[in-house]
Short mmCIF file of C-alpha atoms in Angstrom, two decimals:
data_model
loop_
_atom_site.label_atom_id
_atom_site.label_comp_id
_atom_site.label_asym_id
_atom_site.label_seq_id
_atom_site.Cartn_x
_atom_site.Cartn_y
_atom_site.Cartn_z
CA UNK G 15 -5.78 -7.65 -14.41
CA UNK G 16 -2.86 -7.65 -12.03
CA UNK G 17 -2.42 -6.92 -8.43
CA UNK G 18 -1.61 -4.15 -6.81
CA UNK G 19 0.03 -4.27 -3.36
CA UNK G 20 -1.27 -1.10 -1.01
CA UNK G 21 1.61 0.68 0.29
CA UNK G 22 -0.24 3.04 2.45
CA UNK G 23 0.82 6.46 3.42
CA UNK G 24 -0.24 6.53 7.15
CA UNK G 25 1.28 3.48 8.83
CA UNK G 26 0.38 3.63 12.37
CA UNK G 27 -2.93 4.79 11.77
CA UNK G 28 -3.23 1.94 9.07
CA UNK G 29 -1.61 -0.82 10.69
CA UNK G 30 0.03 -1.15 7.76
CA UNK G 31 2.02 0.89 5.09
CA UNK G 32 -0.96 0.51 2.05
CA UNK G 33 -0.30 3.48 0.07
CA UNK G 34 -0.26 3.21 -3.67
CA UNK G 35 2.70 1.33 -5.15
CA UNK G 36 2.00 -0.83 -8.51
CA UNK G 37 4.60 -4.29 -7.48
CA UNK G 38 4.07 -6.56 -9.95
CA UNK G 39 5.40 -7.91 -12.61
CA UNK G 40 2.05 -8.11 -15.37
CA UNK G 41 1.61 -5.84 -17.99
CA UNK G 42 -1.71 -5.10 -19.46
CA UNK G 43 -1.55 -4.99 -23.42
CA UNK G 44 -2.52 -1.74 -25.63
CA UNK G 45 -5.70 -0.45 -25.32
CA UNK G 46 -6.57 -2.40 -22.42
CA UNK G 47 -8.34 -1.16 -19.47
CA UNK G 48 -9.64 -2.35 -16.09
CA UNK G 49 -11.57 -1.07 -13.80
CA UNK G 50 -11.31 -2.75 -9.87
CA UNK G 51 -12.83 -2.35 -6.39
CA UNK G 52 -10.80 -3.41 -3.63
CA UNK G 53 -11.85 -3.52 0.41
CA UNK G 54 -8.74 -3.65 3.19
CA UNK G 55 -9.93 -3.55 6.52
CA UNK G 56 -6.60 -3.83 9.22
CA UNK G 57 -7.14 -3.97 13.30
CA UNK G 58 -5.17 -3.89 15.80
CA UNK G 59 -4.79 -3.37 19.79
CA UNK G 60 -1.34 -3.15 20.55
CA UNK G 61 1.35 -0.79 18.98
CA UNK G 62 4.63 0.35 19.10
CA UNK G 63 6.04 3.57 20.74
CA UNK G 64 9.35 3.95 19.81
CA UNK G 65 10.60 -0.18 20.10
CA UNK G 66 8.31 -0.78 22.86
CA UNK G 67 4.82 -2.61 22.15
CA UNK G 68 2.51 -1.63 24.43
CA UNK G 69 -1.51 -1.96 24.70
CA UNK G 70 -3.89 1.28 25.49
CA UNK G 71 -6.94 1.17 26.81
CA UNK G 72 -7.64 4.37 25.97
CA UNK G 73 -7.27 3.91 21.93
CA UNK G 74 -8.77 -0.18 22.95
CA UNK G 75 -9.06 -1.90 19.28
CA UNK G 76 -8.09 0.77 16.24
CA UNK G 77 -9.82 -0.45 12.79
CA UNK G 78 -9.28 1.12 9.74
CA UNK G 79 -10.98 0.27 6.39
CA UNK G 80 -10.22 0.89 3.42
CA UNK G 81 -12.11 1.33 0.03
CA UNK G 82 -10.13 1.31 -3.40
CA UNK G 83 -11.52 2.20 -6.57
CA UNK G 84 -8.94 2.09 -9.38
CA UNK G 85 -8.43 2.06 -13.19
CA UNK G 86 -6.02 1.50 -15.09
CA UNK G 87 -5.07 1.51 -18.98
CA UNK G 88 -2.38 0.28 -21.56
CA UNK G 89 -0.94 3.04 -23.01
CA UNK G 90 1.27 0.48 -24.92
CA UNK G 91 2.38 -3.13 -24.13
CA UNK G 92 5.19 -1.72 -22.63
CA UNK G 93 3.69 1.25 -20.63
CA UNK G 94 0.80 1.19 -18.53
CA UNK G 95 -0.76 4.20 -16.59
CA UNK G 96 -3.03 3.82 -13.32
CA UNK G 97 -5.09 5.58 -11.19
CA UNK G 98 -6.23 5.01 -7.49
CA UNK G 99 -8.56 7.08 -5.40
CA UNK G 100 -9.01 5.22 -1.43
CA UNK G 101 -11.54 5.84 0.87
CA UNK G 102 -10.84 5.56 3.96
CA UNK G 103 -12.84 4.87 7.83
CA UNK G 104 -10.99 4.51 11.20
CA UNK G 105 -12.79 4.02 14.33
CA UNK G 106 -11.72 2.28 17.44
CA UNK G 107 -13.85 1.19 20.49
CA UNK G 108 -11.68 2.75 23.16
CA UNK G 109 -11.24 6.14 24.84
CA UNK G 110 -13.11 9.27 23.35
CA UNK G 111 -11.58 9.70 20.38
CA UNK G 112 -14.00 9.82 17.12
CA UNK G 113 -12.73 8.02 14.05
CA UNK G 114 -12.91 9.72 10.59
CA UNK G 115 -13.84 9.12 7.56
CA UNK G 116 -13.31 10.33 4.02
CA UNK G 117 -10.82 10.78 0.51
CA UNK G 118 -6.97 9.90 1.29
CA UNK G 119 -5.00 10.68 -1.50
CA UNK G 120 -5.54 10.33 -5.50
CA UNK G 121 -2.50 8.69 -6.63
CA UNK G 122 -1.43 8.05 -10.28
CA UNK G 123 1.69 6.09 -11.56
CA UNK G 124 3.12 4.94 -14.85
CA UNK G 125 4.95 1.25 -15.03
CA UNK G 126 7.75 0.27 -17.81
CA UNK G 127 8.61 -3.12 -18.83
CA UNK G 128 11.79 -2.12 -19.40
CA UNK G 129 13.18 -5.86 -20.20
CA UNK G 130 11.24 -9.04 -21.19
CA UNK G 131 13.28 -12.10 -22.64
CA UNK G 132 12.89 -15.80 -23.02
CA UNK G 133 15.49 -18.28 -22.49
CA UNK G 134 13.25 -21.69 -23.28
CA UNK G 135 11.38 -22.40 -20.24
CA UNK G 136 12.85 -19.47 -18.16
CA UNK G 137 11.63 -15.97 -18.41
CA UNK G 138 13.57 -12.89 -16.95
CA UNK G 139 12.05 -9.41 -16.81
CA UNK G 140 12.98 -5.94 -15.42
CA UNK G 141 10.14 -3.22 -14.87
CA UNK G 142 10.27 0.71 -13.78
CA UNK G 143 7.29 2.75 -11.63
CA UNK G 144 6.88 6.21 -11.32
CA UNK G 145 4.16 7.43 -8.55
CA UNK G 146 2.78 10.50 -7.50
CA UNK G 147 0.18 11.22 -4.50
CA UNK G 148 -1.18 14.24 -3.14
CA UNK G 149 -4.15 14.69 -0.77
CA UNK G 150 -7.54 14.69 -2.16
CA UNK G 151 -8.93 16.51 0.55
CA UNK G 152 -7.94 18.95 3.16
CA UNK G 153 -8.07 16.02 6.15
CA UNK G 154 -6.30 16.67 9.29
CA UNK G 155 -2.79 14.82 9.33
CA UNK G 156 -2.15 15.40 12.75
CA UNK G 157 -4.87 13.24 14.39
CA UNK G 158 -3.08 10.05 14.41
CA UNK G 159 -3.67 7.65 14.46
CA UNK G 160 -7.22 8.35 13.27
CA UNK G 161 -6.20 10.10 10.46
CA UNK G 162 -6.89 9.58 7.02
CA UNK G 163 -3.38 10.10 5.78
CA UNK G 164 -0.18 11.75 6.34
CA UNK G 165 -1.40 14.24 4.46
CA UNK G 166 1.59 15.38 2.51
CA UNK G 167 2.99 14.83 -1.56
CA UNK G 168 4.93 11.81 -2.14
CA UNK G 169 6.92 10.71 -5.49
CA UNK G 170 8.10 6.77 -5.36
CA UNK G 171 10.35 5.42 -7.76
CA UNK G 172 10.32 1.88 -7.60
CA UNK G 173 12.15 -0.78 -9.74
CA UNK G 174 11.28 -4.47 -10.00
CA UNK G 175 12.88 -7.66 -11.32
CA UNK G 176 11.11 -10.83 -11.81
CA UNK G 177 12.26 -14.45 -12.72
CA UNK G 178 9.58 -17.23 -13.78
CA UNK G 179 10.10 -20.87 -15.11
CA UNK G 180 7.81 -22.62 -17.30
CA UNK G 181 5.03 -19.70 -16.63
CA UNK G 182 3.86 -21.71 -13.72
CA UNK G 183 5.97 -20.20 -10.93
CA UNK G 184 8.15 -17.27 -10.02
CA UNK G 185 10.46 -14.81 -7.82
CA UNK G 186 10.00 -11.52 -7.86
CA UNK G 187 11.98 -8.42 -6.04
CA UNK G 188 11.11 -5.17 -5.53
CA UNK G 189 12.87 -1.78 -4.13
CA UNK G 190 11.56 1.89 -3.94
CA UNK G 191 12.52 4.70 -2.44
CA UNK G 192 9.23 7.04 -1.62
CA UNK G 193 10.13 10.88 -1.05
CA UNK G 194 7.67 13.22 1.25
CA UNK G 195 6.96 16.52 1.70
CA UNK G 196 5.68 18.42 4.19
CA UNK G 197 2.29 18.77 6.27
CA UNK G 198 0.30 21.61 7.76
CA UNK G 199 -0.86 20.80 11.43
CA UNK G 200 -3.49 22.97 13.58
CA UNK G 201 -0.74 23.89 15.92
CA UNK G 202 2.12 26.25 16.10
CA UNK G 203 4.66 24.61 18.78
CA UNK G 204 5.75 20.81 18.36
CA UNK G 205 8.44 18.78 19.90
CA UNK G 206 11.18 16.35 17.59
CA UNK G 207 13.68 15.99 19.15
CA UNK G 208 13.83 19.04 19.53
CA UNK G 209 11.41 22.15 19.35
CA UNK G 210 9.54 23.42 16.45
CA UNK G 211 7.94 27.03 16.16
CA UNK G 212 5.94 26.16 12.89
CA UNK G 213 2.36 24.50 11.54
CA UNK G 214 4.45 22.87 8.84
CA UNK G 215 5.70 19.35 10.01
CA UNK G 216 8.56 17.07 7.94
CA UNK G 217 7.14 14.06 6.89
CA UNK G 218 10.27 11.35 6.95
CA UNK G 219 11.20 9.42 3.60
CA UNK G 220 11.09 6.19 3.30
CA UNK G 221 12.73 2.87 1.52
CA UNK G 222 10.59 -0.27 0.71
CA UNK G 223 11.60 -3.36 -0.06
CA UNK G 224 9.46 -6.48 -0.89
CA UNK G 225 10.09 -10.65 -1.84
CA UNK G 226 7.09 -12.46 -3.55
CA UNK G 227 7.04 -16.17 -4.41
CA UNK G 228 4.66 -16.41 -6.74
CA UNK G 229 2.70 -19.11 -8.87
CA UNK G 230 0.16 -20.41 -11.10
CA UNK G 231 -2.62 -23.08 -11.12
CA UNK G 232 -6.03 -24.33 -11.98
CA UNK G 233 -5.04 -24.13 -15.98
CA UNK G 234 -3.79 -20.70 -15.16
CA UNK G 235 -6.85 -19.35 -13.90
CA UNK G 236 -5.55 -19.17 -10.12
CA UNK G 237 -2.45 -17.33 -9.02
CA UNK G 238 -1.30 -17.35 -5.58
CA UNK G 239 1.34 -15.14 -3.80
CA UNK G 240 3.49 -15.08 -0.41
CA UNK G 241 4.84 -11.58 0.14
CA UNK G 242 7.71 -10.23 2.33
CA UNK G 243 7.40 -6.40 2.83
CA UNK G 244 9.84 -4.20 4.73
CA UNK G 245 9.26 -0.35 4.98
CA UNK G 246 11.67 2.18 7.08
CA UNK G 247 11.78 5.96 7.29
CA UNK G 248 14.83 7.09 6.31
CA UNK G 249 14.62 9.61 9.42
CA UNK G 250 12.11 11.37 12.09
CA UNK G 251 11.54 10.63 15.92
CA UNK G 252 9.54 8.31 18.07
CA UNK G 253 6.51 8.74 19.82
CA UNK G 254 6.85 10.05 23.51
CA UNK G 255 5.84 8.30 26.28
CA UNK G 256 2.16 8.04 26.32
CA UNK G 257 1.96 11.00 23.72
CA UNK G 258 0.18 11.09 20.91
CA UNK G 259 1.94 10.29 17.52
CA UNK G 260 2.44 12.45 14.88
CA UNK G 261 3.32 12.48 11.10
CA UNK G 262 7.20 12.99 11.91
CA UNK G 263 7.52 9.70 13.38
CA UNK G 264 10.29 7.12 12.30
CA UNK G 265 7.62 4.25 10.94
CA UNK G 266 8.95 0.98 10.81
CA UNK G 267 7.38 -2.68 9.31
CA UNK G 268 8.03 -5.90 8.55
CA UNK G 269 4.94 -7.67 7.32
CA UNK G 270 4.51 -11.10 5.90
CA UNK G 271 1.31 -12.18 3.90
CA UNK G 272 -0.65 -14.34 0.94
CA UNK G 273 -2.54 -12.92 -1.86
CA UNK G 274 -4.57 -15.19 -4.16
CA UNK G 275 -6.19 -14.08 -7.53
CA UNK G 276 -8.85 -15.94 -9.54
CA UNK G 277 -9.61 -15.53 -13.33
CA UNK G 278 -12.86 -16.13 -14.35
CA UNK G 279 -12.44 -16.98 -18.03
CA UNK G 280 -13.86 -20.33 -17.97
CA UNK G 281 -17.31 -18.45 -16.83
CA UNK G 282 -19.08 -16.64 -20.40
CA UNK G 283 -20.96 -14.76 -19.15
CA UNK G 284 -18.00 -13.79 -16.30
CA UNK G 285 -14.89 -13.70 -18.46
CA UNK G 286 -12.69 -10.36 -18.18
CA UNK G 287 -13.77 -10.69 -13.99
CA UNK G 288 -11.42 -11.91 -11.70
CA UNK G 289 -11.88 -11.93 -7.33
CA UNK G 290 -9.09 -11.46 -4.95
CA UNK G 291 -8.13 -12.33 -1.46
CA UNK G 292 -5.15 -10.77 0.74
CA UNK G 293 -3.88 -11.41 4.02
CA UNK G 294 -1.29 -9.67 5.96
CA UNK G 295 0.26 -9.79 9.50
CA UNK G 296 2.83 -7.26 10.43
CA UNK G 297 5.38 -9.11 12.39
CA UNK G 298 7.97 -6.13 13.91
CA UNK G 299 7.25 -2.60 13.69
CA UNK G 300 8.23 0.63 15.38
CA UNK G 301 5.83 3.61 16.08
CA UNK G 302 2.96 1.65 14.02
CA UNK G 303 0.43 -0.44 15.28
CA UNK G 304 0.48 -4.63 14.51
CA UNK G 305 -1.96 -4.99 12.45
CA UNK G 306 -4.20 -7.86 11.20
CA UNK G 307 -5.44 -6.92 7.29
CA UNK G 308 -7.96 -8.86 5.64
CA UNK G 309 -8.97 -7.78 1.82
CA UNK G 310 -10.85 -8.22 -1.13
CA UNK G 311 -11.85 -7.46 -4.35
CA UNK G 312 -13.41 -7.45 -7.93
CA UNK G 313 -11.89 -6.19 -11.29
CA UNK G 314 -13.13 -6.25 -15.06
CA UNK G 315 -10.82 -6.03 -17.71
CA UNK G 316 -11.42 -5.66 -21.88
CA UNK G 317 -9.68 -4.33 -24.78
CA UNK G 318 -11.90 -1.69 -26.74
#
């Protein structure tokens, strides 16, 4: 089974930009499928408006979990199709505000290995992923940042490069471009940077780029990851002094963190399970919060 990193849609509400982006480098062969639960939970008490990090008593500590079901199937050994439904909660123990809870966004994406060659110990490899999300639900995107989502279409095109020696360790780069629609807001009148007469809000683009140093160990049963992440919107405003934000907002993040993956073939009566770990610490931001994610998960894999 292979990773995925969770690019969210709804970064200040998540602390982080999880979404839905498949990153790695693995293919699953033919007629393989695998089915995986993952858990993210992020917190944080301080975020940015605009550049400016400030703390608010009346929001106190914002948590948002999240619950990922996924599956996903080998079409071929080159082309791989996958399909992720989250779940999300938000709550936070300040102010009056009630958290929310409920469907995000069903996403589906295809990934092409589009390159895959061997030069004695060295392996080099060049991948392709198409993505599409769309809201699962009818949610309220302007509620941030309680809400589930932003609550708009997005389409990501992502392409990723990898370079490994002697299967045991590797570099991997990744860059995507994720376009977004529009969202409809309860509210006719909104202000950015300059005044809109409309319950249809422009949710800003955005580019994503990520660094992994990856490697194996433990007879290749272990494999343990340091990842870079950047994400910037390619345009919108900043929240207002003391306002609320809102899903035109120019989201910013740099985030640094370790994933770890565990095979457990050597196990009989376990083999085709694996468990996972994540960690992640967003370091700058800008109209996000800095958030703290812990995660987890489970996945079973076969060939039928």
């Amino acid at each position: 089974m292979k990773k995925m990193i969770l690019l969210g849609s709804c970064f200040l509400c998540a602390g982080m930009l999880y979404g839905q982006t498949f990153s790695d480098a693995i293919m699953m062969k033919k007629r393989e499928i695998c089915f995986a639960f993952m858990f993210d939970q992020g917190k944080w008490d301080q975020y940015w408006e605009g550049s400016t990090l400030i703390t608010n008593m009346n929001i106190g500590t914002f948590t948002r979990n999240t619950y990922m079901p996924m599956i996903a199937y080998g079409i071929t050994d080159k082309l791989n199709v996958l399909l992720v439904t989250p779940y999300v909660k938000t709550h936070s123990n300040g102010g009056q505000l009630a958290g929310v809870r409920g469907f995000q966004d069903v996403n589906i994406g295809v990934k092409y290995e589009a390159f895959k060659k061997d030069f004695g110990k060295h392996r080099v490899s060049a991948l392709a992923v198409a993505q599409f999300g769309t809201p699962m639900t009818n949610y309220l995107s302007d509620y941030m940042p309680y809400s589930l989502g932003l609550g708009t279409q997005e389409l990501t095109g992502r392409i990723i490069g990898q370079y490994e020696f002697n299967k045991m360790v590797y570099l991997r780069g990744t860059a995507a471009y994720v376009w977004r629609g529009q969202t409809e807001v309860e509210r006719s009148y909104y202000y950015a940077n300059g005044s809109y007469y409309t319950t249809y809000m422009d949710v800003p683009s955005a580019v994503n780029y990520q660094a992994i140093v990856g490697g194996w160990a433990l007879n290749h049963n272990l494999r343990l990851e340091v990842i870079y992440n950047v994400l910037n919107c390619v345009s919108g405003d900043d929240i207002r002094r003391w306002n609320m934000p809102q899903p035109t907002n120019k989201m910013e993040v740099t985030q640094a963190g370790f994933f770890a993956q565990y095979y457990l073939k050597a196990i009989e009566p376990l083999k085709g399970f694996s468990l996972m770990a994540s960690y992640n610490q967003v370091l700058e931001g800008r109209n996000m919060g800095k958030s703290t994610n812990f995660g987890g998960g489970i996945t079973y894999q076969f060939t039928f």
